[in-house]
Each structure stands twice: as structure tokens, then as C-alpha cells.
CSV table of N, CA and C in Angstrom, one decimal:
chain,number,residue,atom,x,y,z
J,431,ILE,N,-13.8,-9.5,-9.6
J,431,ILE,CA,-13.7,-8.1,-9.8
J,431,ILE,C,-14.0,-7.3,-8.5
J,432,HIS,N,-15.0,-7.7,-7.8
J,432,HIS,CA,-15.4,-7.0,-6.6
J,432,HIS,C,-14.5,-7.3,-5.4
J,433,PRO,N,-14.1,-6.3,-4.6
J,433,PRO,CA,-13.2,-6.5,-3.5
J,433,PRO,C,-13.7,-7.5,-2.5
J,434,VAL,N,-15.0,-7.7,-2.3
J,434,VAL,CA,-15.4,-8.7,-1.3
J,434,VAL,C,-15.0,-10.0,-1.7
J,435,SER,N,-15.0,-10.3,-3.0
J,435,SER,CA,-14.5,-11.7,-3.5
J,435,SER,C,-13.1,-11.9,-3.2
J,436,LYS,N,-12.3,-10.9,-3.4
J,436,LYS,CA,-10.8,-11.0,-3.2
J,436,LYS,C,-10.6,-11.1,-1.7
J,437,ILE,N,-11.3,-10.4,-0.8
J,437,ILE,CA,-11.1,-10.5,0.6
J,437,ILE,C,-11.5,-11.9,1.1
J,438,LEU,N,-12.6,-12.4,0.6
J,438,LEU,CA,-13.0,-13.8,1.0
J,438,LEU,C,-12.0,-14.8,0.5
J,439,ALA,N,-11.4,-14.6,-0.7
J,439,ALA,CA,-10.3,-15.5,-1.1
J,439,ALA,C,-9.2,-15.5,-0.1
J,440,VAL,N,-8.8,-14.4,0.4
J,440,VAL,CA,-7.7,-14.3,1.4
J,440,VAL,C,-8.2,-15.0,2.6
J,441,LYS,N,-9.4,-14.7,3.1
J,441,LYS,CA,-9.9,-15.4,4.3
J,441,LYS,C,-9.9,-16.9,4.2
J,442,ASN,N,-10.3,-17.4,3.0
J,442,ASN,CA,-10.5,-18.8,2.8
J,442,ASN,C,-9.2,-19.5,2.6
J,443,ARG,N,-8.2,-18.9,1.9
J,443,ARG,CA,-6.9,-19.5,1.6
J,443,ARG,C,-5.9,-19.3,2.6
J,444,THR,N,-5.9,-18.1,3.2
J,444,THR,CA,-4.8,-17.8,4.2
J,444,THR,C,-5.5,-17.1,5.4
J,445,PRO,N,-6.3,-17.8,6.2
J,445,PRO,CA,-7.0,-17.2,7.3
J,445,PRO,C,-6.1,-16.4,8.3
J,446,GLU,N,-4.9,-16.9,8.4
J,446,GLU,CA,-4.0,-16.2,9.3
J,446,GLU,C,-3.7,-14.7,8.8
J,447,ILE,N,-3.6,-14.5,7.5
J,447,ILE,CA,-3.4,-13.2,7.0
J,447,ILE,C,-4.7,-12.4,7.2
J,448,PHE,N,-5.8,-12.9,6.9
J,448,PHE,CA,-7.1,-12.2,7.1
J,448,PHE,C,-7.2,-11.8,8.5
J,449,GLU,N,-6.9,-12.6,9.5
J,449,GLU,CA,-7.1,-12.3,10.9
J,449,GLU,C,-6.1,-11.2,11.4
J,450,LYS,N,-5.0,-11.1,10.7
J,450,LYS,CA,-4.0,-10.0,11.1
J,450,LYS,C,-4.3,-8.7,10.3
J,451,THR,N,-5.1,-8.7,9.3
J,451,THR,CA,-5.4,-7.5,8.5
J,451,THR,C,-6.2,-6.5,9.3
J,452,ARG,N,-5.8,-5.3,9.3
J,452,ARG,CA,-6.4,-4.2,10.0
J,452,ARG,C,-7.0,-3.1,9.1
J,453,MET,N,-6.9,-3.3,7.8
J,453,MET,CA,-7.5,-2.3,6.8
J,453,MET,C,-7.6,-3.0,5.5
J,454,PHE,N,-8.8,-2.9,5.0
J,454,PHE,CA,-9.1,-3.4,3.6
J,454,PHE,C,-9.5,-2.2,2.8
J,455,ALA,N,-8.6,-1.8,1.9
J,455,ALA,CA,-8.7,-0.5,1.2
J,455,ALA,C,-8.3,-0.7,-0.3
J,456,GLN,N,-8.9,0.1,-1.1
J,456,GLN,CA,-8.5,0.2,-2.5
J,456,GLN,C,-7.2,1.1,-2.6
J,457,ILE,N,-6.5,1.0,-3.7
J,457,ILE,CA,-5.2,1.7,-3.9
J,457,ILE,C,-5.5,3.3,-3.7
J,458,LYS,N,-6.6,3.7,-4.2
J,458,LYS,CA,-6.9,5.2,-4.1
J,458,LYS,C,-7.1,5.6,-2.6
J,459,ASP,N,-7.7,4.7,-1.8
J,459,ASP,CA,-7.9,4.9,-0.4
J,459,ASP,C,-6.5,4.9,0.3
J,460,TYR,N,-5.6,4.1,-0.1
J,460,TYR,CA,-4.3,4.0,0.5
J,460,TYR,C,-3.5,5.3,0.2
J,461,PHE,N,-3.6,5.8,-1.1
J,461,PHE,CA,-3.0,7.1,-1.4
J,461,PHE,C,-3.5,8.2,-0.5
J,462,ILE,N,-4.8,8.2,-0.3
J,462,ILE,CA,-5.4,9.2,0.5
J,462,ILE,C,-4.8,9.1,2.0
J,463,TYR,N,-4.7,7.9,2.4
J,463,TYR,CA,-4.1,7.7,3.7
J,463,TYR,C,-2.7,8.2,3.8
J,464,ARG,N,-1.9,8.0,2.8
J,464,ARG,CA,-0.5,8.5,2.7
J,464,ARG,C,-0.5,10.0,2.7
J,465,LEU,N,-1.5,10.7,2.2
J,465,LEU,CA,-1.5,12.1,2.1
J,465,LEU,C,-2.1,12.7,3.4
J,466,THR,N,-3.1,12.0,4.0
J,466,THR,CA,-3.8,12.6,5.1
J,466,THR,C,-3.6,12.0,6.5
J,467,GLY,N,-3.1,10.7,6.4
J,467,GLY,CA,-3.0,10.0,7.7
J,467,GLY,C,-4.3,9.3,8.1
J,468,ARG,N,-5.3,9.3,7.2
J,468,ARG,CA,-6.6,8.6,7.5
J,468,ARG,C,-7.1,7.9,6.2
J,469,TYR,N,-7.7,6.8,6.4
J,469,TYR,CA,-8.3,6.1,5.3
J,469,TYR,C,-9.7,6.6,5.0
J,470,TYR,N,-10.0,7.0,3.7
J,470,TYR,CA,-11.3,7.5,3.3
J,470,TYR,C,-11.6,6.8,2.0
J,471,THR,N,-12.9,6.6,1.7
J,471,THR,CA,-13.4,6.2,0.4
J,471,THR,C,-14.6,6.9,0.1
J,472,ASP,N,-15.1,6.9,-1.1
J,472,ASP,CA,-16.3,7.6,-1.5
J,472,ASP,C,-17.4,6.6,-1.9
J,473,HIS,N,-18.6,7.1,-1.9
J,473,HIS,CA,-19.8,6.2,-2.2
J,473,HIS,C,-19.6,5.6,-3.6
J,474,SER,N,-19.1,6.3,-4.6
J,474,SER,CA,-19.1,5.7,-5.9
J,474,SER,C,-18.1,4.6,-5.9
J,475,THR,N,-16.9,4.7,-5.3
J,475,THR,CA,-15.9,3.6,-5.2
J,475,THR,C,-16.5,2.5,-4.4
J,476,ALA,N,-17.0,2.8,-3.3
J,476,ALA,CA,-17.5,1.7,-2.4
J,476,ALA,C,-18.7,0.9,-3.0
J,477,SER,N,-19.5,1.6,-3.8
J,477,SER,CA,-20.7,0.9,-4.4
J,477,SER,C,-20.3,-0.3,-5.3
J,478,ASP,N,-19.1,-0.5,-5.6
J,478,ASP,CA,-18.6,-1.7,-6.4
J,478,ASP,C,-17.9,-2.7,-5.5
J,479,HIS,N,-17.9,-2.5,-4.2
J,479,HIS,CA,-17.1,-3.4,-3.3
J,479,HIS,C,-17.8,-4.7,-3.0
J,480,GLY,N,-19.2,-4.7,-3.0
J,480,GLY,CA,-19.9,-5.9,-2.7
J,480,GLY,C,-20.3,-6.0,-1.2
J,481,PHE,N,-19.9,-5.0,-0.4
J,481,PHE,CA,-20.4,-4.9,0.9
J,481,PHE,C,-20.9,-3.4,1.3
J,482,PHE,N,-21.5,-2.8,0.2
J,482,PHE,CA,-22.0,-1.5,0.3
J,482,PHE,C,-23.5,-1.5,0.2
J,483,ASP,N,-24.2,-0.8,1.0
J,483,ASP,CA,-25.7,-0.6,0.9
J,483,ASP,C,-25.9,0.6,0.1
J,484,ILE,N,-26.3,0.4,-1.2
J,484,ILE,CA,-26.4,1.5,-2.1
J,484,ILE,C,-27.6,2.4,-1.8
J,485,THR,N,-28.6,1.8,-1.2
J,485,THR,CA,-29.8,2.6,-0.9
J,485,THR,C,-29.5,3.6,0.3
J,486,ASN,N,-28.8,3.2,1.3
J,486,ASN,CA,-28.6,4.0,2.4
J,486,ASN,C,-27.2,4.7,2.4
J,487,ARG,N,-26.4,4.3,1.4
J,487,ARG,CA,-25.0,4.8,1.2
J,487,ARG,C,-24.1,4.7,2.5
J,488,CYS,N,-24.0,3.4,2.9
J,488,CYS,CA,-23.2,3.0,4.0
J,488,CYS,C,-22.8,1.6,3.8
J,489,TYR,N,-21.9,1.1,4.7
J,489,TYR,CA,-21.5,-0.3,4.6
J,489,TYR,C,-22.7,-1.1,5.0
J,490,TRP,N,-22.9,-2.3,4.3
J,490,TRP,CA,-24.0,-3.2,4.4
J,490,TRP,C,-23.7,-4.1,5.6
J,491,LYS,N,-24.3,-3.9,6.7
J,491,LYS,CA,-24.0,-4.6,7.9
J,491,LYS,C,-24.2,-6.1,7.8
J,492,GLU,N,-25.3,-6.5,7.2
J,492,GLU,CA,-25.5,-8.0,7.0
J,492,GLU,C,-24.4,-8.7,6.2
J,493,MET,N,-23.9,-8.0,5.2
J,493,MET,CA,-22.8,-8.6,4.4
J,493,MET,C,-21.5,-8.6,5.1
J,494,LEU,N,-21.2,-7.5,5.9
J,494,LEU,CA,-20.0,-7.5,6.7
J,494,LEU,C,-20.1,-8.6,7.7
J,495,GLU,N,-21.2,-8.8,8.4
J,495,GLU,CA,-21.4,-9.9,9.3
J,495,GLU,C,-21.2,-11.3,8.7
J,496,PHE,N,-21.8,-11.5,7.5
J,496,PHE,CA,-21.7,-12.7,6.8
J,496,PHE,C,-20.2,-13.0,6.4
J,497,THR,N,-19.5,-12.0,6.0
J,497,THR,CA,-18.1,-12.2,5.5
J,497,THR,C,-17.1,-12.2,6.6
J,498,GLY,N,-17.5,-11.6,7.8
J,498,GLY,CA,-16.5,-11.5,8.9
J,498,GLY,C,-15.6,-10.3,8.7
J,499,ILE,N,-16.0,-9.3,7.9
J,499,ILE,CA,-15.2,-8.1,7.7
J,499,ILE,C,-15.7,-7.1,8.8
J,500,ARG,N,-14.8,-6.6,9.6
J,500,ARG,CA,-15.2,-5.6,10.6
J,500,ARG,C,-15.2,-4.2,10.0
J,501,GLU,N,-16.2,-3.5,10.3
J,501,GLU,CA,-16.4,-2.1,9.7
J,501,GLU,C,-15.2,-1.2,10.1
J,502,GLU,N,-14.7,-1.4,11.3
J,502,GLU,CA,-13.6,-0.5,11.7
J,502,GLU,C,-12.3,-0.8,10.8
J,503,TYR,N,-12.3,-1.9,10.1
J,503,TYR,CA,-11.2,-2.2,9.2
J,503,TYR,C,-11.4,-1.7,7.7
J,504,LEU,N,-12.4,-0.8,7.6
J,504,LEU,CA,-12.7,-0.3,6.3
J,504,LEU,C,-12.6,1.2,6.3
J,505,PRO,N,-12.3,1.9,5.2
J,505,PRO,CA,-12.1,3.3,5.2
J,505,PRO,C,-13.4,4.0,5.6
J,506,GLU,N,-13.2,5.2,6.1
J,506,GLU,CA,-14.4,6.1,6.4
J,506,GLU,C,-15.0,6.5,5.1
J,507,MET,N,-16.4,6.4,5.1
J,507,MET,CA,-17.1,6.7,3.9
J,507,MET,C,-17.6,8.2,3.9
J,508,VAL,N,-17.3,8.8,2.7
J,508,VAL,CA,-17.8,10.2,2.5
J,508,VAL,C,-18.4,10.3,1.1
J,509,PRO,N,-19.2,11.4,0.8
J,509,PRO,CA,-19.7,11.6,-0.5
J,509,PRO,C,-18.6,11.8,-1.5
J,510,PRO,N,-18.7,11.5,-2.8
J,510,PRO,CA,-17.7,11.8,-3.8
J,510,PRO,C,-17.5,13.3,-3.9
J,511,GLY,N,-16.2,13.6,-4.1
J,511,GLY,CA,-15.9,15.0,-4.2
J,511,GLY,C,-15.6,15.7,-2.9
J,512,THR,N,-15.7,15.0,-1.8
J,512,THR,CA,-15.5,15.6,-0.5
J,512,THR,C,-14.0,16.1,-0.3
J,513,GLU,N,-13.8,17.4,0.1
J,513,GLU,CA,-12.5,17.9,0.4
J,513,GLU,C,-12.1,17.4,1.8
J,514,LEU,N,-11.0,16.8,1.9
J,514,LEU,CA,-10.5,16.1,3.1
J,514,LEU,C,-9.6,17.0,3.9
J,515,GLY,N,-9.2,18.2,3.4
J,515,GLY,CA,-8.3,19.1,4.1
J,515,GLY,C,-6.9,19.0,3.4
J,516,ASN,N,-5.9,19.6,4.2
J,516,ASN,CA,-4.6,19.6,3.7
J,516,ASN,C,-3.8,18.3,3.8
J,517,ILE,N,-2.8,18.1,3.0
J,517,ILE,CA,-1.9,17.0,3.2
J,517,ILE,C,-1.2,17.2,4.6
J,518,THR,N,-0.7,16.1,5.1
J,518,THR,CA,0.1,16.2,6.4
J,518,THR,C,1.4,16.9,6.1
J,519,ALA,N,2.0,17.4,7.1
J,519,ALA,CA,3.4,18.0,7.0
J,519,ALA,C,4.4,16.9,6.5
J,520,GLU,N,4.2,15.7,7.0
J,520,GLU,CA,5.1,14.6,6.6
J,520,GLU,C,5.0,14.4,5.1
J,521,ALA,N,3.8,14.3,4.6
J,521,ALA,CA,3.5,14.1,3.2
J,521,ALA,C,4.1,15.2,2.3
J,522,ALA,N,3.9,16.4,2.8
J,522,ALA,CA,4.4,17.6,2.1
J,522,ALA,C,6.0,17.5,2.0
J,523,ARG,N,6.6,17.2,3.1
J,523,ARG,CA,8.1,17.1,3.1
J,523,ARG,C,8.5,15.9,2.1
J,524,GLU,N,7.9,14.8,2.3
J,524,GLU,CA,8.3,13.6,1.6
J,524,GLU,C,8.1,13.8,0.1
J,525,LEU,N,7.0,14.4,-0.3
J,525,LEU,CA,6.7,14.6,-1.8
J,525,LEU,C,7.1,15.9,-2.3
J,526,GLY,N,7.6,16.8,-1.5
J,526,GLY,CA,8.0,18.1,-2.0
J,526,GLY,C,6.9,19.0,-2.4
J,527,LEU,N,5.8,18.9,-1.7
J,527,LEU,CA,4.5,19.6,-2.0
J,527,LEU,C,4.3,20.7,-1.0
J,528,ASP,N,3.6,21.7,-1.4
J,528,ASP,CA,3.2,22.8,-0.5
J,528,ASP,C,2.3,22.2,0.6
J,529,PRO,N,2.6,22.5,1.9
J,529,PRO,CA,1.8,22.0,3.0
J,529,PRO,C,0.3,22.4,2.9
J,530,GLU,N,0.0,23.4,2.1
J,530,GLU,CA,-1.4,23.8,1.9
J,530,GLU,C,-2.1,23.0,0.8
J,531,THR,N,-1.5,22.0,0.2
J,531,THR,CA,-2.1,21.2,-0.8
J,531,THR,C,-3.3,20.5,-0.3
J,532,LYS,N,-4.4,20.7,-0.9
J,532,LYS,CA,-5.7,20.1,-0.5
J,532,LYS,C,-5.8,18.7,-1.1
J,533,VAL,N,-6.5,17.8,-0.4
J,533,VAL,CA,-6.8,16.5,-0.8
J,533,VAL,C,-8.3,16.3,-0.9
J,534,ASN,N,-8.7,15.7,-2.1
J,534,ASN,CA,-10.2,15.5,-2.3
J,534,ASN,C,-10.3,14.0,-2.6
J,535,VAL,N,-11.4,13.4,-2.0
J,535,VAL,CA,-11.6,12.0,-2.1
J,535,VAL,C,-11.9,11.6,-3.6
J,536,GLY,N,-12.4,12.5,-4.4
J,536,GLY,CA,-12.7,12.2,-5.8
J,536,GLY,C,-13.8,11.2,-5.9
J,537,ALA,N,-13.7,10.3,-6.9
J,537,ALA,CA,-14.7,9.3,-7.3
J,537,ALA,C,-14.0,8.2,-8.1
J,538,PHE,N,-14.7,7.1,-8.4
J,538,PHE,CA,-14.0,6.1,-9.2
J,538,PHE,C,-14.0,6.5,-10.6
J,539,ASP,N,-13.1,5.8,-11.4
J,539,ASP,CA,-12.8,6.2,-12.8
J,539,ASP,C,-14.0,6.4,-13.7
J,540,GLN,N,-14.9,5.4,-13.7
J,540,GLN,CA,-16.1,5.5,-14.6
J,540,GLN,C,-17.0,6.6,-14.2
J,541,ALA,N,-17.1,6.9,-12.9
J,541,ALA,CA,-18.0,8.0,-12.4
J,541,ALA,C,-17.4,9.3,-12.9
J,542,CYS,N,-16.1,9.5,-12.8
J,542,CYS,CA,-15.4,10.7,-13.2
J,542,CYS,C,-15.5,10.9,-14.7
J,543,GLY,N,-15.3,9.8,-15.4
J,543,GLY,CA,-15.3,9.8,-16.9
J,543,GLY,C,-16.7,10.2,-17.4
J,544,ALA,N,-17.7,9.7,-16.7
J,544,ALA,CA,-19.1,10.1,-17.1
J,544,ALA,C,-19.3,11.6,-16.9
J,545,ILE,N,-18.8,12.2,-15.8
J,545,ILE,CA,-19.0,13.6,-15.5
J,545,ILE,C,-18.2,14.4,-16.6
J,546,GLY,N,-17.0,13.9,-16.9
J,546,GLY,CA,-16.2,14.6,-17.9
J,546,GLY,C,-16.8,14.6,-19.3
J,547,ALA,N,-17.6,13.5,-19.6
J,547,ALA,CA,-18.3,13.4,-20.9
J,547,ALA,C,-19.6,14.2,-20.9
J,548,GLY,N,-19.9,14.9,-19.7
J,548,GLY,CA,-21.2,15.6,-19.7
J,548,GLY,C,-22.4,14.8,-19.2
J,549,ASN,N,-22.1,13.6,-18.8
J,549,ASN,CA,-23.2,12.7,-18.3
J,549,ASN,C,-23.5,13.0,-16.9
J,550,ILE,N,-24.3,14.0,-16.7
J,550,ILE,CA,-24.6,14.5,-15.3
J,550,ILE,C,-26.0,14.5,-14.9
J,551,LYS,N,-26.9,14.1,-15.8
J,551,LYS,CA,-28.4,14.1,-15.5
J,551,LYS,C,-29.1,13.0,-16.3
J,552,PRO,N,-30.2,12.6,-15.9
J,552,PRO,CA,-31.0,11.5,-16.6
J,552,PRO,C,-31.2,11.9,-18.0
J,553,GLY,N,-31.2,10.9,-18.9
J,553,GLY,CA,-31.4,11.1,-20.3
J,553,GLY,C,-30.1,11.2,-21.1
J,554,ILE,N,-28.9,11.2,-20.4
J,554,ILE,CA,-27.6,11.2,-21.0
J,554,ILE,C,-26.9,9.9,-20.7
J,555,ALA,N,-26.3,9.3,-21.6
J,555,ALA,CA,-25.4,8.1,-21.4
J,555,ALA,C,-24.1,8.4,-22.1
J,556,SER,N,-23.1,7.7,-21.6
J,556,SER,CA,-21.7,7.8,-22.1
J,556,SER,C,-21.1,6.4,-22.2
J,557,GLU,N,-20.1,6.3,-23.0
J,557,GLU,CA,-19.4,5.0,-23.1
J,557,GLU,C,-17.9,5.3,-23.1
J,558,SER,N,-17.2,4.4,-22.4
J,558,SER,CA,-15.7,4.5,-22.5
J,558,SER,C,-15.2,3.1,-22.8
J,559,THR,N,-14.1,3.1,-23.5
J,559,THR,CA,-13.4,1.8,-23.8
J,559,THR,C,-11.9,1.9,-23.4
J,560,GLY,N,-11.5,1.0,-22.6
J,560,GLY,CA,-10.2,0.9,-22.1
J,560,GLY,C,-10.0,-0.5,-21.6
J,561,SER,N,-9.6,-0.7,-20.4
J,561,SER,CA,-9.5,-2.0,-19.9
J,561,SER,C,-10.8,-2.7,-19.8
J,562,ALA,N,-11.9,-1.9,-19.8
J,562,ALA,CA,-13.2,-2.4,-19.8
J,562,ALA,C,-14.0,-1.5,-20.8
J,563,LEU,N,-15.1,-2.1,-21.4
J,563,LEU,CA,-16.0,-1.4,-22.2
J,563,LEU,C,-17.2,-1.1,-21.3
J,564,VAL,N,-17.4,0.2,-21.0
J,564,VAL,CA,-18.4,0.6,-20.0
J,564,VAL,C,-19.4,1.6,-20.6
J,565,THR,N,-20.7,1.3,-20.4
J,565,THR,CA,-21.7,2.3,-20.7
J,565,THR,C,-22.3,2.8,-19.4
J,566,VAL,N,-22.5,4.1,-19.3
J,566,VAL,CA,-23.0,4.7,-18.0
J,566,VAL,C,-24.2,5.5,-18.4
J,567,ALA,N,-25.3,5.4,-17.6
J,567,ALA,CA,-26.4,6.3,-17.7
J,567,ALA,C,-26.8,6.8,-16.3
J,568,THR,N,-26.8,8.1,-16.2
J,568,THR,CA,-27.1,8.7,-14.9
J,568,THR,C,-28.6,8.7,-14.6
J,569,ILE,N,-28.9,8.4,-13.3
J,569,ILE,CA,-30.3,8.4,-12.9
J,569,ILE,C,-30.4,9.1,-11.6
J,570,ASP,N,-31.6,9.7,-11.3
J,570,ASP,CA,-31.7,10.5,-10.0
J,570,ASP,C,-32.0,9.6,-8.8
J,571,ARG,N,-32.7,8.4,-9.1
J,571,ARG,CA,-33.1,7.6,-7.9
J,571,ARG,C,-33.1,6.1,-8.4
J,572,LEU,N,-33.1,5.3,-7.4
J,572,LEU,CA,-33.1,3.8,-7.7
J,572,LEU,C,-34.6,3.5,-8.0
J,573,ALA,N,-34.8,2.6,-9.0
J,573,ALA,CA,-36.1,2.1,-9.3
J,573,ALA,C,-36.6,1.1,-8.2
J,574,GLU,N,-37.8,1.4,-7.7
J,574,GLU,CA,-38.3,0.6,-6.6
J,574,GLU,C,-38.4,-0.9,-7.0
J,575,ASP,N,-38.7,-1.2,-8.3
J,575,ASP,CA,-39.0,-2.5,-8.7
J,575,ASP,C,-37.8,-3.2,-9.4
J,576,ALA,N,-36.6,-2.5,-9.2
J,576,ALA,CA,-35.4,-3.1,-9.9
J,576,ALA,C,-35.1,-4.5,-9.4
J,577,ASP,N,-34.7,-5.4,-10.3
J,577,ASP,CA,-34.4,-6.7,-9.9
J,577,ASP,C,-32.9,-6.9,-9.7
J,578,GLY,N,-32.1,-5.9,-9.9
J,578,GLY,CA,-30.7,-6.0,-9.8
J,578,GLY,C,-30.0,-6.6,-11.0
J,579,SER,N,-30.7,-6.7,-12.1
J,579,SER,CA,-30.1,-7.3,-13.3
J,579,SER,C,-29.1,-6.3,-14.0
J,580,VAL,N,-29.3,-5.0,-13.8
J,580,VAL,CA,-28.4,-4.0,-14.4
J,580,VAL,C,-27.5,-3.5,-13.2
J,581,PRO,N,-26.2,-3.6,-13.3
J,581,PRO,CA,-25.4,-3.1,-12.3
J,581,PRO,C,-25.6,-1.6,-12.1
J,582,THR,N,-25.9,-1.2,-10.8
J,582,THR,CA,-26.2,0.2,-10.5
J,582,THR,C,-25.3,0.6,-9.4
J,583,MET,N,-24.7,1.8,-9.6
J,583,MET,CA,-23.7,2.3,-8.6
J,583,MET,C,-24.0,3.7,-8.3
J,584,CYS,N,-23.4,4.2,-7.3
J,584,CYS,CA,-23.5,5.6,-6.9
J,584,CYS,C,-22.7,6.4,-8.0
J,585,SER,N,-23.2,7.5,-8.4
J,585,SER,CA,-22.5,8.4,-9.3
J,585,SER,C,-21.4,9.2,-8.6
J,586,GLY,N,-20.6,9.8,-9.4
J,586,GLY,CA,-19.6,10.8,-8.9
J,586,GLY,C,-20.2,12.1,-8.4
J,587,ILE,N,-21.5,12.2,-8.7
J,587,ILE,CA,-22.3,13.4,-8.3
J,587,ILE,C,-23.1,13.0,-7.1
J,588,PRO,N,-22.8,13.6,-5.9
J,588,PRO,CA,-23.5,13.2,-4.7
J,588,PRO,C,-25.0,13.1,-4.9
J,589,GLY,N,-25.6,12.0,-4.4
J,589,GLY,CA,-27.0,11.9,-4.4
J,589,GLY,C,-27.6,11.2,-5.7
J,590,LYS,N,-26.8,11.1,-6.7
J,590,LYS,CA,-27.2,10.5,-8.0
J,590,LYS,C,-26.7,9.1,-8.1
J,591,TYR,N,-27.3,8.4,-9.0
J,591,TYR,CA,-26.9,7.0,-9.3
J,591,TYR,C,-26.5,6.8,-10.8
J,592,MET,N,-26.0,5.7,-11.1
J,592,MET,CA,-25.8,5.4,-12.5
J,592,MET,C,-25.9,3.9,-12.8
J,593,TYR,N,-26.5,3.6,-13.9
J,593,TYR,CA,-26.5,2.3,-14.4
J,593,TYR,C,-25.2,2.1,-15.1
J,594,GLN,N,-24.6,0.9,-14.9
J,594,GLN,CA,-23.3,0.7,-15.4
J,594,GLN,C,-23.1,-0.7,-15.9
J,595,PRO,N,-23.8,-1.1,-17.0
J,595,PRO,CA,-23.5,-2.4,-17.6
J,595,PRO,C,-22.2,-2.3,-18.3
J,596,TYR,N,-21.4,-3.3,-18.1
J,596,TYR,CA,-20.1,-3.3,-18.7
J,596,TYR,C,-19.6,-4.7,-19.0
J,597,CYS,N,-18.6,-4.8,-19.8
J,597,CYS,CA,-17.9,-6.1,-20.1
J,597,CYS,C,-16.4,-5.7,-20.2
J,598,THR,N,-15.6,-6.7,-20.1
J,598,THR,CA,-14.2,-6.4,-20.2
J,598,THR,C,-13.9,-6.2,-21.7
J,599,GLY,N,-12.9,-5.4,-21.9
J,599,GLY,CA,-12.5,-5.1,-23.3
J,599,GLY,C,-12.2,-6.3,-24.2
J,600,ALA,N,-11.6,-7.3,-23.6
J,600,ALA,CA,-11.2,-8.5,-24.3
J,600,ALA,C,-12.4,-9.2,-24.8
J,601,ILE,N,-13.5,-9.3,-24.0
J,601,ILE,CA,-14.7,-10.0,-24.4
J,601,ILE,C,-15.3,-9.3,-25.6
J,602,ILE,N,-15.4,-8.0,-25.6
J,602,ILE,CA,-16.0,-7.3,-26.8
J,602,ILE,C,-15.2,-7.5,-28.0
J,603,MET,N,-13.9,-7.6,-27.9
J,603,MET,CA,-13.1,-7.8,-29.1
J,603,MET,C,-13.3,-9.2,-29.6
J,604,LYS,N,-13.4,-10.2,-28.7
J,604,LYS,CA,-13.7,-11.6,-29.1
J,604,LYS,C,-15.0,-11.6,-29.8
J,605,TRP,N,-16.1,-10.9,-29.3
J,605,TRP,CA,-17.4,-10.9,-29.9
J,605,TRP,C,-17.2,-10.3,-31.3
J,606,PHE,N,-16.5,-9.2,-31.5
J,606,PHE,CA,-16.4,-8.6,-32.8
J,606,PHE,C,-15.7,-9.6,-33.8
J,607,ARG,N,-14.6,-10.2,-33.3
J,607,ARG,CA,-13.9,-11.1,-34.2
J,607,ARG,C,-14.8,-12.3,-34.6
J,608,ASP,N,-15.6,-12.9,-33.6
J,608,ASP,CA,-16.4,-14.0,-33.9
J,608,ASP,C,-17.6,-13.6,-34.8
J,609,ALA,N,-18.1,-12.4,-34.6
J,609,ALA,CA,-19.3,-11.9,-35.4
J,609,ALA,C,-18.9,-11.7,-36.8
J,610,ARG,N,-17.6,-11.4,-37.1
J,610,ARG,CA,-17.2,-11.2,-38.5
J,610,ARG,C,-16.9,-12.5,-39.2
J,611,SER,N,-16.7,-13.6,-38.5
J,611,SER,CA,-16.4,-14.9,-39.1
J,611,SER,C,-17.5,-15.5,-39.8
């Protein structure tokens, strides 16, 4: 699931490709590049990568060193919802858009879905079912004694976090089928 695992698979199976790679980015980050000419990602998206320091909201230096991923080969990190400016003139021509079209880094799908469901402060939880069954609960700060057993990510709201225990949609359907037997 996590990009660091996929990057390490490339490094271990095809090291020549890993060595030639100059950008490790999610598809959303690539679209931003096509529109702005620069690679950006946001804290909520990066917090699921496996090489993100969720406490300090930056790339996790020790993990990058361990994996051999160079920080300059990763998108620039900004808070979710950051306006990045106008699309490039080339993107405007190519896509038939107004050159004044603004680009916003946004956030990852579950973070945006939580906001859309009104899950914007502690005490509120939301659930979505699609390719994954995901429950999200917004929190203001990380628990100091957390043992990491509940996946915690950056929220789509700058400065907030969210607990995000999830399972794939197929697993929950299997459980439902088996529980009825």
C-alpha cells in the first residue's frame, strides 16, 4: 500500500531503474507538475508514504537514509489546501484553460471526504466505503503515549490529525459473508 514499499521493490528488483529515477511522486503530484511545472505534495498525502515524519510534518531523514531515497527526488511539501498559483501558459494552451486558473495542492481522498462529511474537529468520526472501508476520526494533536497501533495521518485541515483505521473493501465483504455462514 505505502509508496516506500513500492519504491523499495523497484530498488531491489531493478536497481538500474531506481538509480536513474529523479522523482518519486504520486499521480496527484504529477498532475500538479503538469499544471505548474513543479512537483508538490501535501502533508495529508505524504503522511501515508512511509517516509514522512508526522510529528514535524517533513520528510523523515532517517528513513530516507535507510531506503536510499534522496529528498531532492521527492515533491516539495506544503500544508493541505495550499494555493500554488496559476497554471503555466503551456498547460493553459494544452488544456484549453484560462491562464488565470489557480492550482491548489488539495489533500488525499479520505482527508477530503472527512471534511466533506463535516468531520472537522475532535468528537466527530466518519466512514466511507469504496475501494477501501475507512473510518476517520479527527484529533487536534498526537497522543504522547501512542504506540502506533492505530494508523494516524495528517488531516486535510492544516495542523490537525486523524486516526484512520481501515481495511480493504474486499476483506470486509469476506468477513460479512463468513459471519453469515
